[in-house]
mmCIF file with all atom_site columns, C-alpha atoms in Angstrom:
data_model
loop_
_atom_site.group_PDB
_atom_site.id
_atom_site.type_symbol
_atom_site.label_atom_id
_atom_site.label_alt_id
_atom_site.label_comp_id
_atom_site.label_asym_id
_atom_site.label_entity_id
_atom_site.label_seq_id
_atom_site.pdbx_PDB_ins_code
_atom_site.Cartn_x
_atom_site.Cartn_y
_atom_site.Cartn_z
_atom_site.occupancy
_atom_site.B_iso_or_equiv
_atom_site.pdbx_formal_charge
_atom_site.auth_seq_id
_atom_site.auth_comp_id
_atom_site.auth_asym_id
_atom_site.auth_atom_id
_atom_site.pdbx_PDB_model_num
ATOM 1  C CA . UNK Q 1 1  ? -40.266 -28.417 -156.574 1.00 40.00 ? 1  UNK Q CA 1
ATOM 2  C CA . UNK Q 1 2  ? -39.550 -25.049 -157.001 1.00 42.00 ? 2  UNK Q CA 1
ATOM 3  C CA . UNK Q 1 3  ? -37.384 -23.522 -154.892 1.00 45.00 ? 3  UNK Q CA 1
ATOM 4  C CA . UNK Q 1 4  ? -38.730 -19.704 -154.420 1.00 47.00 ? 4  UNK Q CA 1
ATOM 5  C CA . UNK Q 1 5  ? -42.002 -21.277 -153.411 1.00 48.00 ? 5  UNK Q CA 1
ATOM 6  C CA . UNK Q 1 6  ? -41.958 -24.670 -152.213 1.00 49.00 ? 6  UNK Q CA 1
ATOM 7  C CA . UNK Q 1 7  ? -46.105 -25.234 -152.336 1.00 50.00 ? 7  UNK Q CA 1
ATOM 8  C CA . UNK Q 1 8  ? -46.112 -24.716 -155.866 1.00 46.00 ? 8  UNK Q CA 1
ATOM 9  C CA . UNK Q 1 9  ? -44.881 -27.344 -158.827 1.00 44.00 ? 9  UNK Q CA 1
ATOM 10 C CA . UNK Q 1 10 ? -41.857 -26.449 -160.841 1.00 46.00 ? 10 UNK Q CA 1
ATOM 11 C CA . UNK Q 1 11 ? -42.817 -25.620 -164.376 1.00 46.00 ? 11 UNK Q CA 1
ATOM 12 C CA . UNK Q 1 12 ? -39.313 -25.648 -165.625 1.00 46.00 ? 12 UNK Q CA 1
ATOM 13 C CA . UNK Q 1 13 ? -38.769 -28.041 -169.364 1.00 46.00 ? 13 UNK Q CA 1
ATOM 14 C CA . UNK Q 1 14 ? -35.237 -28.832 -168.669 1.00 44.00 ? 14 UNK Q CA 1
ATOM 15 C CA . UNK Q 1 15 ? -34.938 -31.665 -170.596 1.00 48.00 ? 15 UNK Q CA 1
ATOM 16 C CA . UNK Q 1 16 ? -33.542 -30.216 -173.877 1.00 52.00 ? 16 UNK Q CA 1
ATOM 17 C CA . UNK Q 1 17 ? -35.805 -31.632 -176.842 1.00 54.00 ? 17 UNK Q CA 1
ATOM 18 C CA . UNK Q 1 18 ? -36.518 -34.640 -176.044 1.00 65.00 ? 18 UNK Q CA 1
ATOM 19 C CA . UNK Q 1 19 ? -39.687 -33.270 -174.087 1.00 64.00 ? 19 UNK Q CA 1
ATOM 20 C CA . UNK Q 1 20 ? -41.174 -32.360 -177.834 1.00 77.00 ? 20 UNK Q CA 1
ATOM 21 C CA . UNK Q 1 21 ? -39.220 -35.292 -179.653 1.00 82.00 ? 21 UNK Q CA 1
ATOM 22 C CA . UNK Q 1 22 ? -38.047 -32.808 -181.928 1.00 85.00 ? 22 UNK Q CA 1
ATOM 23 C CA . UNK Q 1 23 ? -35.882 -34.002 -184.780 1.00 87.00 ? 23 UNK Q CA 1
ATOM 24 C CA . UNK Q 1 24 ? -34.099 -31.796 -186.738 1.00 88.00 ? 24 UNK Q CA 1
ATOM 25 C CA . UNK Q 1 25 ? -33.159 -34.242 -189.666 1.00 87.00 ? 25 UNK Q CA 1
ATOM 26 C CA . UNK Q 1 26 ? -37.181 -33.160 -189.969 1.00 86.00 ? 26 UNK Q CA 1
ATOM 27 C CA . UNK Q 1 27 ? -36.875 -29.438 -190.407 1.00 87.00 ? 27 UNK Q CA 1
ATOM 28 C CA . UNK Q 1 28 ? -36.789 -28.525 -194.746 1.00 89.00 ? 28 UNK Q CA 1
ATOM 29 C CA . UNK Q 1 29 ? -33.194 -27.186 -195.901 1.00 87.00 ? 29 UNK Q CA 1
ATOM 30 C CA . UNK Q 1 30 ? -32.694 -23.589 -194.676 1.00 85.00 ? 30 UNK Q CA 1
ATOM 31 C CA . UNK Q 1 31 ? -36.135 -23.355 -192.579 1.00 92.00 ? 31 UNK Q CA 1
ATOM 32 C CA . UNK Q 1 32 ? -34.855 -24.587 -189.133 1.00 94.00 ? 32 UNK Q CA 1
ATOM 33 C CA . UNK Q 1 33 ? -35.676 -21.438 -187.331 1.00 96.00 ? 33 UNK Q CA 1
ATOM 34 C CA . UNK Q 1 34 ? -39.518 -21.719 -188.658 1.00 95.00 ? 34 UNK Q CA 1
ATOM 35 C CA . UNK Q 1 35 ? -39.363 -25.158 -188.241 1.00 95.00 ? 35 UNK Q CA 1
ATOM 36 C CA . UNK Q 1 36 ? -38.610 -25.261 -184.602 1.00 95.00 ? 36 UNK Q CA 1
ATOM 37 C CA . UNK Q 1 37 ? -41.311 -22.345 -184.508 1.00 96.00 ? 37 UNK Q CA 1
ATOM 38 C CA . UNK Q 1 38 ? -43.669 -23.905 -185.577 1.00 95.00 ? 38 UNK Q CA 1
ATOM 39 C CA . UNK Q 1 39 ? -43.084 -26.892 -183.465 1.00 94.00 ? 39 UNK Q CA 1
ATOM 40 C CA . UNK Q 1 40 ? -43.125 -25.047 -180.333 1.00 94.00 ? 40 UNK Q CA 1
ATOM 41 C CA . UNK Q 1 41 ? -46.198 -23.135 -181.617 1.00 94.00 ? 41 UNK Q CA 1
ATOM 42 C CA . UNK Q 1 42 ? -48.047 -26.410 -182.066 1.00 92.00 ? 42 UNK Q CA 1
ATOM 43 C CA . UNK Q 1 43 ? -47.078 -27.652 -178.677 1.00 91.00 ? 43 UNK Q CA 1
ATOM 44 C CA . UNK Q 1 44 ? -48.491 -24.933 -176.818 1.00 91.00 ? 44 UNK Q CA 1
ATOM 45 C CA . UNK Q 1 45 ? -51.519 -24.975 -179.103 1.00 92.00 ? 45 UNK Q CA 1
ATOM 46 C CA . UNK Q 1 46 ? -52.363 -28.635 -177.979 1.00 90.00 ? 46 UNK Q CA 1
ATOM 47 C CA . UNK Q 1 47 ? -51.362 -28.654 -174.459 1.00 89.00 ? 47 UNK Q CA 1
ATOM 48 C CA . UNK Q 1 48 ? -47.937 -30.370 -174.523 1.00 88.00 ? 48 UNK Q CA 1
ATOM 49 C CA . UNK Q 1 49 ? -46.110 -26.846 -173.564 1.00 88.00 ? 49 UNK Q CA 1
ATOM 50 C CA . UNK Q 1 50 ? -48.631 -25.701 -170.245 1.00 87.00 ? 50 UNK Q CA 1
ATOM 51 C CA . UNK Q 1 51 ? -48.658 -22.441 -169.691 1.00 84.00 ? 51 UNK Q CA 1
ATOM 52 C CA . UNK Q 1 52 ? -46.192 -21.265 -167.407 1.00 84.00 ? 52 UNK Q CA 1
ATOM 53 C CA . UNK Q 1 53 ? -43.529 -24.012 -168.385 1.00 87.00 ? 53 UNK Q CA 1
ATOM 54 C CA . UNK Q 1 54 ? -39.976 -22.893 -168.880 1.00 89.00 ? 54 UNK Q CA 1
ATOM 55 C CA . UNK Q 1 55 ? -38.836 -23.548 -172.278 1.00 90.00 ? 55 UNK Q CA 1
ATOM 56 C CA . UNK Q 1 56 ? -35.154 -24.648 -172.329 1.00 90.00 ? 56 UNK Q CA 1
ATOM 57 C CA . UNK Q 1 57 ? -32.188 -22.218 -172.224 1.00 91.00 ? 57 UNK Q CA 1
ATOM 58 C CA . UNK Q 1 58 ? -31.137 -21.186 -176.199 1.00 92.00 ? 58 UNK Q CA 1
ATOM 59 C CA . UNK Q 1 59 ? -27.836 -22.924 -175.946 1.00 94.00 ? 59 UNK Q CA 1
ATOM 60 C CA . UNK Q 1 60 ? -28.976 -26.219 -174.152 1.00 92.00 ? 60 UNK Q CA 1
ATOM 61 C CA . UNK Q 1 61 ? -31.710 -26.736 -176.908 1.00 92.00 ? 61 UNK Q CA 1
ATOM 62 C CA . UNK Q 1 62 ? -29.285 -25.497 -179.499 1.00 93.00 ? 62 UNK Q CA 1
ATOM 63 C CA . UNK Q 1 63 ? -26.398 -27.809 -178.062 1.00 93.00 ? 63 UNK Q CA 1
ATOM 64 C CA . UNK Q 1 64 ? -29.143 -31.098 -177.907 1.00 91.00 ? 64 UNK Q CA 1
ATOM 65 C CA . UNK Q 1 65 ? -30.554 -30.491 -181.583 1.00 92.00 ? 65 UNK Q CA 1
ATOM 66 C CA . UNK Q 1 66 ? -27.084 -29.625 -182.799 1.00 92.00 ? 66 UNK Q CA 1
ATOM 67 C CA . UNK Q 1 67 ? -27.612 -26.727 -184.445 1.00 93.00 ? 67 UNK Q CA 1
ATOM 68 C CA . UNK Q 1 68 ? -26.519 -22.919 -184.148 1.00 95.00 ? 68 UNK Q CA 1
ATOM 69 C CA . UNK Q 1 69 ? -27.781 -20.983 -180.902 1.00 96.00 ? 69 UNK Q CA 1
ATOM 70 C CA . UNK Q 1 70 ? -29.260 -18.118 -183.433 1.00 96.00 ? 70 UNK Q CA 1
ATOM 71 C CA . UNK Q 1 71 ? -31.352 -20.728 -185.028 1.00 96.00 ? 71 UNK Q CA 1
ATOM 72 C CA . UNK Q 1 72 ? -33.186 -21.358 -181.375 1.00 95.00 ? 72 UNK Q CA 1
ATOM 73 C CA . UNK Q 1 73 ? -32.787 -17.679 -180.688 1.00 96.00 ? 73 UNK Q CA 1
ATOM 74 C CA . UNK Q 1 74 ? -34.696 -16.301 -183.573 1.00 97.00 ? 74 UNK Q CA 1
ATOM 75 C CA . UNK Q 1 75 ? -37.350 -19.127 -183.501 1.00 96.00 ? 75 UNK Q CA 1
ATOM 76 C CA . UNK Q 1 76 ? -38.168 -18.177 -179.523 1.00 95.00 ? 76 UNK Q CA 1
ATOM 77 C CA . UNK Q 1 77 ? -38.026 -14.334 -180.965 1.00 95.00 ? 77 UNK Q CA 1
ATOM 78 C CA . UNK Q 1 78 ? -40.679 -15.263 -183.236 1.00 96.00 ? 78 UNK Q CA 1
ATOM 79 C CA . UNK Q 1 79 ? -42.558 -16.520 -180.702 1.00 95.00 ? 79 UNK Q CA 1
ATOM 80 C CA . UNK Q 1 80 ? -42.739 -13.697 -178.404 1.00 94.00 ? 80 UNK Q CA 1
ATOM 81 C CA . UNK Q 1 81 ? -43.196 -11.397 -181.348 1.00 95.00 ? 81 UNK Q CA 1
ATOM 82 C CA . UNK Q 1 82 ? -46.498 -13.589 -181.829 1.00 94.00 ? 82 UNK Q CA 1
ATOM 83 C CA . UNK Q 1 83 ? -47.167 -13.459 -178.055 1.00 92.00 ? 83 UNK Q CA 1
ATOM 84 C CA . UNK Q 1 84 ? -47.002 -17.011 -178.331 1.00 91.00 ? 84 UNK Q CA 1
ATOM 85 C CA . UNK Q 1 85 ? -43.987 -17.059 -175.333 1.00 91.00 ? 85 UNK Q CA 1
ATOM 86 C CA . UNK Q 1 86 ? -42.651 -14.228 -172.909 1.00 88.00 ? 86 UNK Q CA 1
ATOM 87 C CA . UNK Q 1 87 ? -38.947 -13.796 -172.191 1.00 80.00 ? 87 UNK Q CA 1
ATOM 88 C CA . UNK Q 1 88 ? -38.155 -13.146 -168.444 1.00 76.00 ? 88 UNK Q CA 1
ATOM 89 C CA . UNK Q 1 89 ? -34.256 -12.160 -168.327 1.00 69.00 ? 89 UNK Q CA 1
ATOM 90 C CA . UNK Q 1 90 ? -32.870 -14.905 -166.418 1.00 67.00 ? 90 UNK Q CA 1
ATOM 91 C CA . UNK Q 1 91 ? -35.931 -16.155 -165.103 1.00 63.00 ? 91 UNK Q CA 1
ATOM 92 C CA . UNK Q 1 92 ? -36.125 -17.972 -168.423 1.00 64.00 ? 92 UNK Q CA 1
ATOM 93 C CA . UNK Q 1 93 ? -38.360 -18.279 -171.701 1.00 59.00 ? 93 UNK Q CA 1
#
């Protein structure tokens, strides 16, 4: 539940990447920021992100898919430059 309100569900994804199976071994050489992108882009496309949901903080995804924090970072940029994703601060992604 979610704390500030408790009659509403909480939308957070806290589970790193295993709530997208996402594989890195997957991503071509040198394209892990679009990869991961484009992932995320196709989850929300087809339902599996809902609108609302919390993506996972840049250095908890980073730290599960063991790569570099500016990898994540720049593919959640691209996202809100596409208005795909909004960034709240510290309310989250």
């Amino acid at each position: 539940m979610n704390r500030s309100n408790p009659g509403e569900p909480d939308r957070s994804i806290t589970r790193g990447s295993d709530f997208l199976q996402l594989d890195p071994a997957h991503a071509p050489p040198g394209g892990l920021s679009d990869w991961l992108a484009g992932r995320l882009r196709a989850a929300i496309a087809d339902g599996r992100l809902p609108v609302g949901s919390r993506l996972p903080a840049t250095r908890a995804l980073a730290a599960d898919l063991r790569v570099s924090r500016g990898v994540v970072t720049e593919a959640y940029q691209r996202l809100v430059d596409d208005g795909h994703i909004a960034g709240r601060g510290r309310a989250g992604t």
